[in-house]
Tab-separated table of C-alpha atoms in Angstrom:
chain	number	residue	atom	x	y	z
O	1	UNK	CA	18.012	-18.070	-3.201
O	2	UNK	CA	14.571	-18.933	-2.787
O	3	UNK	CA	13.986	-16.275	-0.012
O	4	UNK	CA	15.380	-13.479	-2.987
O	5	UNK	CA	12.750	-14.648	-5.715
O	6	UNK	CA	9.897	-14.351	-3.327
O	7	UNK	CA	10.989	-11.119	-1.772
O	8	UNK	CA	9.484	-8.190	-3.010
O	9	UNK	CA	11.586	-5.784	-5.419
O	10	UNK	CA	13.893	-2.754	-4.008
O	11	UNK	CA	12.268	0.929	-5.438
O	12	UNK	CA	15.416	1.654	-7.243
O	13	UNK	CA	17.175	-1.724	-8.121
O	14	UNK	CA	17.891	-1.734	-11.555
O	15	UNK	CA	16.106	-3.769	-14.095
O	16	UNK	CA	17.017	-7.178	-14.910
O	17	UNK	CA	17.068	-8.342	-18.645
O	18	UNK	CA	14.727	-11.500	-17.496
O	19	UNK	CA	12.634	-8.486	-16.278
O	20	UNK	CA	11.416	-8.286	-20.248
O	21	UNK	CA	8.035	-9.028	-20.781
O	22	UNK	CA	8.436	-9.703	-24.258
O	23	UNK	CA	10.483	-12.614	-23.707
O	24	UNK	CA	9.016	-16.104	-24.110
O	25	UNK	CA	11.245	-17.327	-21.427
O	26	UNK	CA	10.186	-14.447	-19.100
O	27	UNK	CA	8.799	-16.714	-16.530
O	28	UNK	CA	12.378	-18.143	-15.664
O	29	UNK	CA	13.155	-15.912	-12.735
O	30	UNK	CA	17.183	-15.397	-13.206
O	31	UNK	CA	19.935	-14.333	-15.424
O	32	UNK	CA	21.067	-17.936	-14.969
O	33	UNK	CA	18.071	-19.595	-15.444
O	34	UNK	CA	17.541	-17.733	-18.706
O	35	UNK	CA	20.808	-17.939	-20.030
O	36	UNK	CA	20.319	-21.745	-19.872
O	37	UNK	CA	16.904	-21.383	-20.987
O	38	UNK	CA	18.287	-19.402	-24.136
O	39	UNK	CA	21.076	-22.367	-24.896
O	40	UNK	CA	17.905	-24.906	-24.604
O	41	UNK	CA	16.853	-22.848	-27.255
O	42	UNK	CA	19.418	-22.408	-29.334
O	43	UNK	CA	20.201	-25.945	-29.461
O	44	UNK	CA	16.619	-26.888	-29.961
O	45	UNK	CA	16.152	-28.679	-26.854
O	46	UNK	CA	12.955	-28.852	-24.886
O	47	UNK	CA	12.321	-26.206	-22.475
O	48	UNK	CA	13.163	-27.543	-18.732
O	49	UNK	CA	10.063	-28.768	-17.002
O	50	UNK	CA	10.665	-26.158	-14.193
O	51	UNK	CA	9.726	-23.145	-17.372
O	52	UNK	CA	6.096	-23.186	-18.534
O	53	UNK	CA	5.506	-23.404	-22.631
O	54	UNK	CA	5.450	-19.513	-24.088
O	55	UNK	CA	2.246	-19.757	-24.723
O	56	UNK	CA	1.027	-20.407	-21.212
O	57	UNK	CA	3.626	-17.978	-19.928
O	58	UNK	CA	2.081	-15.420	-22.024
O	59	UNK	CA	-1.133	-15.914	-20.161
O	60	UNK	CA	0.111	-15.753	-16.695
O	61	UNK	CA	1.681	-12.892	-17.438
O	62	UNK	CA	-1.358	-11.215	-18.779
O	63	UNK	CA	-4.065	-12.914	-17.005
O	64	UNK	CA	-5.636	-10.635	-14.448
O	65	UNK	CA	-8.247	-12.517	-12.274
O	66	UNK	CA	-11.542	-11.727	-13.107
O	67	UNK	CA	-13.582	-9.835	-10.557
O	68	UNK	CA	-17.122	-10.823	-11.197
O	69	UNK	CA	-16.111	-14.030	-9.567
O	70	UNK	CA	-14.203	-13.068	-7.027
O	71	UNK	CA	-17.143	-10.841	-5.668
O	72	UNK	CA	-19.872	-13.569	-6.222
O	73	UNK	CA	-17.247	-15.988	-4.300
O	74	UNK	CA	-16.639	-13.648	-0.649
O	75	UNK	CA	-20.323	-13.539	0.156
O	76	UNK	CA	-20.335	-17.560	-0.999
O	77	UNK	CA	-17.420	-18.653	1.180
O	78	UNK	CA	-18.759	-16.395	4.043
O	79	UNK	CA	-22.230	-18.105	4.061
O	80	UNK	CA	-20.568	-21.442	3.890
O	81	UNK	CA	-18.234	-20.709	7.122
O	82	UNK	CA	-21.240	-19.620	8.533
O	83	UNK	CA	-22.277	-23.590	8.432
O	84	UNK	CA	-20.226	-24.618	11.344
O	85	UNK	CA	-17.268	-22.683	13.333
O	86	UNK	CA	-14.855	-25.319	12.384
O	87	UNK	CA	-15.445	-24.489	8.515
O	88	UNK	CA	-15.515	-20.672	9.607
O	89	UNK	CA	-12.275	-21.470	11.340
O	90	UNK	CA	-10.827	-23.202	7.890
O	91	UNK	CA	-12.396	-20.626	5.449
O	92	UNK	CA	-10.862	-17.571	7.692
O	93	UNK	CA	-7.774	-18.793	8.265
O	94	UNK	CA	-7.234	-19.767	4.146
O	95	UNK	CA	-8.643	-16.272	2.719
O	96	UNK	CA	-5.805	-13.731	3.872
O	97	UNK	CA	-3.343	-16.850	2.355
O	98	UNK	CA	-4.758	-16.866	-0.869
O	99	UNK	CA	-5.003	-12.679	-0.562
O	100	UNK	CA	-1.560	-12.704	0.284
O	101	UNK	CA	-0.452	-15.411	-2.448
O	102	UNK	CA	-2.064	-13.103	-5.187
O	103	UNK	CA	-0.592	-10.152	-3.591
O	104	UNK	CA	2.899	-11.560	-4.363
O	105	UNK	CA	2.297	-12.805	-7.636
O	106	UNK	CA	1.336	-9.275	-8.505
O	107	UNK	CA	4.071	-7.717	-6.867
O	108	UNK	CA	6.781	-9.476	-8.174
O	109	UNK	CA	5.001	-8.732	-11.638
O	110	UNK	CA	5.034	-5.277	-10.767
O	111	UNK	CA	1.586	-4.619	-12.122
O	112	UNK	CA	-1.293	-2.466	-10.961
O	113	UNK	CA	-4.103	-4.396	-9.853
O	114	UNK	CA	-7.843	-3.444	-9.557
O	115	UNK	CA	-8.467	-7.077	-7.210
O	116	UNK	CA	-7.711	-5.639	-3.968
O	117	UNK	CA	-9.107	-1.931	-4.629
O	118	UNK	CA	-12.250	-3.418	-5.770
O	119	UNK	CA	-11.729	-6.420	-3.083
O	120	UNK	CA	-11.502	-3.701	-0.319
O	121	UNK	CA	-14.521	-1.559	-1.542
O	122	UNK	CA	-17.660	-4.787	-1.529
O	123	UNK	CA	-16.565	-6.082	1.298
O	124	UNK	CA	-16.970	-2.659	3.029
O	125	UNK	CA	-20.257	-2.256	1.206
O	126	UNK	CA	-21.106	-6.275	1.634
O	127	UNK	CA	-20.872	-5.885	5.577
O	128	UNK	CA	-22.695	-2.619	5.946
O	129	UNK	CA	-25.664	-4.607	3.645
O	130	UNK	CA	-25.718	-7.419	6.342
O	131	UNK	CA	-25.516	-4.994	8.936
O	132	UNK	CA	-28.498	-2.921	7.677
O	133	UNK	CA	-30.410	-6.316	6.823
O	134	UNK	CA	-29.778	-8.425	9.456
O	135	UNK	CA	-28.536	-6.211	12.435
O	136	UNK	CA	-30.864	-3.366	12.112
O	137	UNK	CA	-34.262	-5.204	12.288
O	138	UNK	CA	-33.634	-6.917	15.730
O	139	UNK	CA	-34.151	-3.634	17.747
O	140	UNK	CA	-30.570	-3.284	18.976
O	141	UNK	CA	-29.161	-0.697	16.622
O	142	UNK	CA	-30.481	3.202	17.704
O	143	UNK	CA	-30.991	5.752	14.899
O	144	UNK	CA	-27.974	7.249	16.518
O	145	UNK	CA	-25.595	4.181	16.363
O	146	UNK	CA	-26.972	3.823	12.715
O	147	UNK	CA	-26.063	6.983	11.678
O	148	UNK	CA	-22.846	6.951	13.640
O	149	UNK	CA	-22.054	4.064	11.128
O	150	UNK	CA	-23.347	5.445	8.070
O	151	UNK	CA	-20.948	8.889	8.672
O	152	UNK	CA	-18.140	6.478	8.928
O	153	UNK	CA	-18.687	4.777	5.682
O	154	UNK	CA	-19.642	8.198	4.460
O	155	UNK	CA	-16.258	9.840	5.384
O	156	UNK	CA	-14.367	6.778	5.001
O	157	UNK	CA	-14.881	6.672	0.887
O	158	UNK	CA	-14.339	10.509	0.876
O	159	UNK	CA	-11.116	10.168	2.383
O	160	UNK	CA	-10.308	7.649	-0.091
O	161	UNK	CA	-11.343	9.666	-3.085
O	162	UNK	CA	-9.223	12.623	-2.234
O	163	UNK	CA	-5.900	9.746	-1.692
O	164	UNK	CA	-6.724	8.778	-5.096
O	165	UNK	CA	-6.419	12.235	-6.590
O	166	UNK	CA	-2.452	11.883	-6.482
O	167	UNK	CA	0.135	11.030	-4.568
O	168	UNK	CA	2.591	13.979	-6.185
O	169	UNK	CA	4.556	12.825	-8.830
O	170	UNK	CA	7.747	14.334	-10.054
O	171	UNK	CA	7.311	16.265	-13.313
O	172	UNK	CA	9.723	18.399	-15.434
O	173	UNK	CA	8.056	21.180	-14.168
O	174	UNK	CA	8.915	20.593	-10.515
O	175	UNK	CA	12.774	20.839	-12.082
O	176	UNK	CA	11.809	23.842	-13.687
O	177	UNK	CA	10.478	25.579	-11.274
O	178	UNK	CA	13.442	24.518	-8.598
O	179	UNK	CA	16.179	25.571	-11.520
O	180	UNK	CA	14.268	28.979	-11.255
O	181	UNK	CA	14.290	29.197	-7.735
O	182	UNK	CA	17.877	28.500	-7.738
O	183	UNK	CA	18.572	30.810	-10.013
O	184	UNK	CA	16.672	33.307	-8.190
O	185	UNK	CA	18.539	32.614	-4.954
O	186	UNK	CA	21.942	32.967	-7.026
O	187	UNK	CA	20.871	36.945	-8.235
O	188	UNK	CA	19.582	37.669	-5.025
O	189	UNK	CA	22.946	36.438	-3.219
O	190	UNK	CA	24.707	38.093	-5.943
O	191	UNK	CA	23.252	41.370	-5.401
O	192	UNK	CA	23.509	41.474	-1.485
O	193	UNK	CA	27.290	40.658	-1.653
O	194	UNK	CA	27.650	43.425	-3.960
O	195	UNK	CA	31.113	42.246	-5.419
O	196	UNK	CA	32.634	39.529	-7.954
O	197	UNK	CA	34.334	37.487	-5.669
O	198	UNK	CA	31.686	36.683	-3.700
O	199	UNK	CA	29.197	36.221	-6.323
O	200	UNK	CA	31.840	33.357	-7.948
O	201	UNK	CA	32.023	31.809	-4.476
O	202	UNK	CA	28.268	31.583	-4.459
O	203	UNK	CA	28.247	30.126	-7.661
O	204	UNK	CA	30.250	27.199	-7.094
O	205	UNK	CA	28.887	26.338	-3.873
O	206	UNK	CA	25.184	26.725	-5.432
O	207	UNK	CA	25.648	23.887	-8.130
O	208	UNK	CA	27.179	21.793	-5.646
O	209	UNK	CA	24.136	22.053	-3.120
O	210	UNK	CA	21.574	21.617	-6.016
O	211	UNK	CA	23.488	18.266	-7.124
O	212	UNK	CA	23.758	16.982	-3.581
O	213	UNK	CA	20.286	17.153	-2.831
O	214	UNK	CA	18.939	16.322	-5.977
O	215	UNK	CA	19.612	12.628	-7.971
O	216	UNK	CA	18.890	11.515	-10.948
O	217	UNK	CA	16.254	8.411	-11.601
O	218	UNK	CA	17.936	5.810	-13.293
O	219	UNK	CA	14.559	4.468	-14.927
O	220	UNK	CA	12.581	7.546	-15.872
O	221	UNK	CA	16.088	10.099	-15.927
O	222	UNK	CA	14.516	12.639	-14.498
O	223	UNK	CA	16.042	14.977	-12.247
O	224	UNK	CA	14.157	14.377	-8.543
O	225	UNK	CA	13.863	16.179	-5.085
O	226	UNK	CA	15.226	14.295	-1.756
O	227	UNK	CA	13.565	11.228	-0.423
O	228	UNK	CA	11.799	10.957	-3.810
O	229	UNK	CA	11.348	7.530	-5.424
O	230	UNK	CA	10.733	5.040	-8.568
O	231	UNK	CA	7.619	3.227	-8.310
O	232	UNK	CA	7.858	0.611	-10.614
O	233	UNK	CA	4.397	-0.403	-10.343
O	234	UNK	CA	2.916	3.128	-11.597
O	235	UNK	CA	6.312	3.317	-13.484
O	236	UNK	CA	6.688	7.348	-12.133
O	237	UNK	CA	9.000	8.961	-9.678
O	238	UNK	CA	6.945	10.010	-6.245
O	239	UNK	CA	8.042	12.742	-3.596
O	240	UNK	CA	8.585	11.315	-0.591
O	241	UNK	CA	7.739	8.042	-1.910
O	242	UNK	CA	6.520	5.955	1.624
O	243	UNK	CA	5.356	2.699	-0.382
O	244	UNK	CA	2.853	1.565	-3.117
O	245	UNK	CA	-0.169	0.205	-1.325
O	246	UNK	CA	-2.214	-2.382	-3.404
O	247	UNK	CA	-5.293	-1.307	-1.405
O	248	UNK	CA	-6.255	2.044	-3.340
O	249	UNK	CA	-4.167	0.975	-6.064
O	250	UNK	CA	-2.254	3.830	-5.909
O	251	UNK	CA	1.156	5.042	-4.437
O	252	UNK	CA	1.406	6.906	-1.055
O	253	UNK	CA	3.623	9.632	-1.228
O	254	UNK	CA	4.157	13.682	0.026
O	255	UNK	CA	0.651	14.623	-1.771
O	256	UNK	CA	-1.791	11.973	-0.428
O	257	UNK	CA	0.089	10.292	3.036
O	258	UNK	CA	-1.992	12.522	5.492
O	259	UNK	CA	-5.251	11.697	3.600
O	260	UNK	CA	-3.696	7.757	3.662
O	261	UNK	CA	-3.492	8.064	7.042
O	262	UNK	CA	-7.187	10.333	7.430
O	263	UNK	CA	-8.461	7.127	5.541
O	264	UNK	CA	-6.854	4.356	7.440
O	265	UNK	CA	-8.146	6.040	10.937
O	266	UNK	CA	-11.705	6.460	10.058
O	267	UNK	CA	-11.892	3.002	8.572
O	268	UNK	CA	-10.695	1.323	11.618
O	269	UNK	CA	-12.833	3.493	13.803
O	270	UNK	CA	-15.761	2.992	11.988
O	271	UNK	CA	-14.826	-0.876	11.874
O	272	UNK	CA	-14.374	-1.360	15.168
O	273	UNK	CA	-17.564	0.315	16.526
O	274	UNK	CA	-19.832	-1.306	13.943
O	275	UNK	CA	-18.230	-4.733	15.247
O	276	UNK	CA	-19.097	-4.515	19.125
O	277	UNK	CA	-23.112	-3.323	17.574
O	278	UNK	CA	-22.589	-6.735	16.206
O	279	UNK	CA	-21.476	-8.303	19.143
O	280	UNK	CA	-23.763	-6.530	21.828
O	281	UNK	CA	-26.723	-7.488	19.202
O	282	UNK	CA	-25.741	-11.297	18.718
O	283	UNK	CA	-24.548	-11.835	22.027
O	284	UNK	CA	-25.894	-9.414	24.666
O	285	UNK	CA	-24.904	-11.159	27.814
O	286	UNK	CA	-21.333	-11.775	27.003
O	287	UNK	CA	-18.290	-9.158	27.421
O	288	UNK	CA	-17.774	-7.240	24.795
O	289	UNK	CA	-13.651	-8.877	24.918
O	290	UNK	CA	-14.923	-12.143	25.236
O	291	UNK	CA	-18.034	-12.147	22.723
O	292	UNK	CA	-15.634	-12.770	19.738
O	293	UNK	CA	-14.243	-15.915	21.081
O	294	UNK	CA	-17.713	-17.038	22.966
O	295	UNK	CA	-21.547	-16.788	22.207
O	296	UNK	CA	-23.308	-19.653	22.978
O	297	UNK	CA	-26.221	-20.458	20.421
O	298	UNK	CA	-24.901	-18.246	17.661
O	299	UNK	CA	-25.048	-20.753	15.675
O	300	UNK	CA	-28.259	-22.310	15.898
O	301	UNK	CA	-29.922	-19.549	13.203
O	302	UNK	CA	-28.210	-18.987	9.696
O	303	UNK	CA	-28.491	-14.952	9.721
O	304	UNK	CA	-26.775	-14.798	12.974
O	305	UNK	CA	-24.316	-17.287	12.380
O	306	UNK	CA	-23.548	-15.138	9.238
O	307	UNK	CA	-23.164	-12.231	10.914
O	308	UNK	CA	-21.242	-13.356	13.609
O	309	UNK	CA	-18.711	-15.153	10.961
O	310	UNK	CA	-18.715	-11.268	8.990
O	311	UNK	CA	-17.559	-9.955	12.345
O	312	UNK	CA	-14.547	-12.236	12.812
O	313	UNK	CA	-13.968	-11.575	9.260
O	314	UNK	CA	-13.899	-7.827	9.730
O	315	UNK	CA	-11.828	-8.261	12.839
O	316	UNK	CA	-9.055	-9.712	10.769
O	317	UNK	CA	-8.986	-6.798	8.128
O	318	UNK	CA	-9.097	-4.657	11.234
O	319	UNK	CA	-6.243	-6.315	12.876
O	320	UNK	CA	-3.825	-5.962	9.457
O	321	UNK	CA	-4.802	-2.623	9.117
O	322	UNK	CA	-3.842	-1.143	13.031
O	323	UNK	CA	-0.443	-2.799	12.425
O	324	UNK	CA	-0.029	-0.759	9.012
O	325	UNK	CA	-1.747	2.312	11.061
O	326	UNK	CA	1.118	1.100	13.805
O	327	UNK	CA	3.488	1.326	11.258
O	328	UNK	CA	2.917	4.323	9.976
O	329	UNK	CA	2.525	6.503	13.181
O	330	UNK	CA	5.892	4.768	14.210
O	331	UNK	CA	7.398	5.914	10.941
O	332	UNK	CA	6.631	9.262	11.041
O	333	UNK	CA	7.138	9.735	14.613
O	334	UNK	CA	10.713	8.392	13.715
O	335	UNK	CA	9.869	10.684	9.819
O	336	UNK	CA	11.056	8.018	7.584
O	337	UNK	CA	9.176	6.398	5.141
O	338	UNK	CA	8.398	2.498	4.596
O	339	UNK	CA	11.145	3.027	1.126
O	340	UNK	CA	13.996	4.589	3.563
O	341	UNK	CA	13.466	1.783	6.071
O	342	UNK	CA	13.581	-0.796	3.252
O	343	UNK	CA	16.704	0.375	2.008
O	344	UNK	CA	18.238	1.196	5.297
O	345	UNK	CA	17.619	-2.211	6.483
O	346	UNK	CA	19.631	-3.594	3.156
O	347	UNK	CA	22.211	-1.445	3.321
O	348	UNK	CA	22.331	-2.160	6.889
O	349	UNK	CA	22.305	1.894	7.926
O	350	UNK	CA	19.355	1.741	9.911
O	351	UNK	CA	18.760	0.088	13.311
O	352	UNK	CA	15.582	-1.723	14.385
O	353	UNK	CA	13.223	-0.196	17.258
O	354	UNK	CA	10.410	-1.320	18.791
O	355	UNK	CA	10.785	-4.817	18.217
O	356	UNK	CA	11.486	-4.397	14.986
O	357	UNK	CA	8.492	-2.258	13.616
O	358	UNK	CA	10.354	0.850	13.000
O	359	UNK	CA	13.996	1.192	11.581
O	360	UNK	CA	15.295	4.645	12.945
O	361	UNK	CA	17.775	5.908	9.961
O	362	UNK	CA	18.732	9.172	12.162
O	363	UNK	CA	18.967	10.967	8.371
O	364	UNK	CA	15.715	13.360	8.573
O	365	UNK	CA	14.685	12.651	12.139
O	366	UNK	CA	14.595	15.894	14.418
O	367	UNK	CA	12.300	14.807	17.159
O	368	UNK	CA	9.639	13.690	17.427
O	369	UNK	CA	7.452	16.981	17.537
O	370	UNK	CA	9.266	18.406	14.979
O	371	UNK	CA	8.706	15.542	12.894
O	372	UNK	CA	4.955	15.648	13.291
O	373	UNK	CA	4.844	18.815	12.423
O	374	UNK	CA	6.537	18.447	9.023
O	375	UNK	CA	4.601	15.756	8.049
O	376	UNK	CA	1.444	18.017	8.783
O	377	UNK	CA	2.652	20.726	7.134
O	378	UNK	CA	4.123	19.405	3.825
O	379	UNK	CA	2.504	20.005	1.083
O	380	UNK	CA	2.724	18.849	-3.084
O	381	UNK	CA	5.372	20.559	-4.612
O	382	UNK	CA	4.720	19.777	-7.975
O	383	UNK	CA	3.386	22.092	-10.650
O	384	UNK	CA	1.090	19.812	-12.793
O	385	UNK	CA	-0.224	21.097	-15.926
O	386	UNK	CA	-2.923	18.694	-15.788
O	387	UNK	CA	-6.732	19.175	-14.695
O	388	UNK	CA	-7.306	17.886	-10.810
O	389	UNK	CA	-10.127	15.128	-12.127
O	390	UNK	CA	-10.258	12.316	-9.809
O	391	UNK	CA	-8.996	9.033	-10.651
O	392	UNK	CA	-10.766	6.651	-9.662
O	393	UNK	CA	-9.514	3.513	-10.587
């Protein structure tokens, strides 16, 4: 039971009245729980000591963590690991707990969050200040290697402005314009079989392909293409809905997943070459393999101990990021997205490969060239009515 409240939500599970955020007894997590909560009441009994007051629960539920403090407190905690490698080693190993605690509180929420956007953006911009600050004046860096770096930061904030434009939501128009093209189909097929029966035939089987393919949402009732989903954190239906990922604040789906995965690749390429400058600056006679886990007298000066302590905190962002990168080749090598595998793996129609990092639902699949080249290829099939401005946040 406890595993269920701390797993994150299904795309399309249907919403639970303790879902209401309107409730003062929202923050009991079951029907159960707020059925008995709701007799408590009714009987004018205090709450249970498990269920916060309403007024508290109110704030939790609205509170979003400031983030002038949460900015001020990376470079803080950074300079303090930088004190001694056993606080690095305490400090390091407690930050992606506490990222990963608020991650979940959000999720099961269901709430967009500017924290990990904004989160993601200073510590890119924090590292390449230490970088040009500290790295830069000890004569290690070329011009070339510096602007090798710069391009990547360069192309690596482009990359995530265009997967912010959209990841191709499903609009009435996209049903419109299908309903035309079906009916389009129908007078074309119509006039090539050049008779009645044929044309009635046609008819019947035409509805029958339209409502196989397409589904209905059950939250937003529209009418949606295959392999589209809910997001319940942007509250929309997505085409090809992969998964909603906290990081741009933003959902990755048929309109922005090649620029997701433009974005991811430059990032870690950029990341990883910027940390062996670090490493062949702060510790030039050590392997570039072994440098992370041994240079002797790092620590004896503040500015390199902080920079060494930035590079083994880069190297874990790096790390979670080639597993999603991982991830996502696997998936579309396999072409199914991170929602398919989800629900393939709880309605137990998928199998596991790879030791477990892709679930192969043989639905879509048909090869792996093939599937490459459909990724590449698809484009947004929407017709939006609105301007193509940039959002940003």
């Amino acid at each position: 039971m406890k595993w269920e409240k701390l797993k994150p939500p299904e795309p399309d599970d249907p919403m639970c009245c303790c879902e209401c955020d309107i409730y003062q007894y929202g923050c009991c997590c079951d029907c159960e729980d707020l059925d008995e909560a709701f007799s408590r009441w009714l009987k004018g009994k205090p709450p249970k000591s498990g269920c916060q007051s309403p007024v508290f629960g109110a704030l939790m539920q609205n509170l979003e963590i400031s983030l002038i403090p949460a900015l001020l407190l990376l470079p803080l905690l950074l300079r303090v690991a930088a004190l001694h490698y056993l606080l690095g080693i305490i400090i390091l190993t407690a930050l992606p707990g506490l990222v990963l605690w608020y991650y979940y509180a959000t999720h099961r929420k269901k709430r967009r969050t500017l924290f990990f956007l904004t989160l993601a953006l200073y510590s890119l911009a924090h590292m390449y200040y230490l970088f040009i600050t500290e790295i830069l004046p000890r004569g290690d860096v070329s011009q070339l290697q510096l602007f090798t770096v710069t391009a990547g930061m360069i192309l690596t904030i482009l990359s995530l402005i265009h997967t912010k434009r959209g990841p191709g939501f499903v609009t009435a128009s996209l049903q419109e314009a299908h309903s035309r093209s079906q009916e389009t189909e129908k007078k074309d097929s119509e006039h090539l079989n050049g008779s009645v029966q044929s044309a009635a035939s046609s008819s019947e089987s035409k509805p029958q392909t339209l409502t196989a393919k397409w589904s209905r949402c059950p939250v937003c009732k529209i009418m949606r293409p295959p392999r589209a989903g809910h997001c319940r954190t942007c509250g929309s239906c997505v085409q090809r809905l992969d998964h909603h990922c906290i990081w741009i604040n933003s959902c990755v789906g048929q309109a922005n997943h090649r620029s997701f995965l433009l974005t991811l690749c430059v990032f870690l390429l950029t990341s990883v070459y910027g940390i062996s400058l670090v490493l062949c600056s702060l510790c030039p006679r050590q392997y570039l393999m072994t440098a992370l886990l041994y240079c002797p007298g790092v620590y004896s000066q503040s500015s390199t101990a902080l920079c060494f302590t930035c590079a083994w905190y880069s190297s874990i962002i790096t790390g979670g990021l080639l597993y999603l990168l991982v991830t996502q080749v696997l998936n579309i090598s396999f072409n199914v997205t991170e929602r398919e595998a989800q629900l393939a793996l709880r309605n137990k129609t998928g199998q596991s490969r790879l030791w477990g990092l892709v679930v192969d639902t043989r639905e879509f699949s048909r090869g792996f060239y093939q599937n490459w080249v459909e990724f590449l290829t698809m484009t947004d099939a929407s017709i939006s009515l609105r301007s193509s401005l940039t959002d940003l946040v």
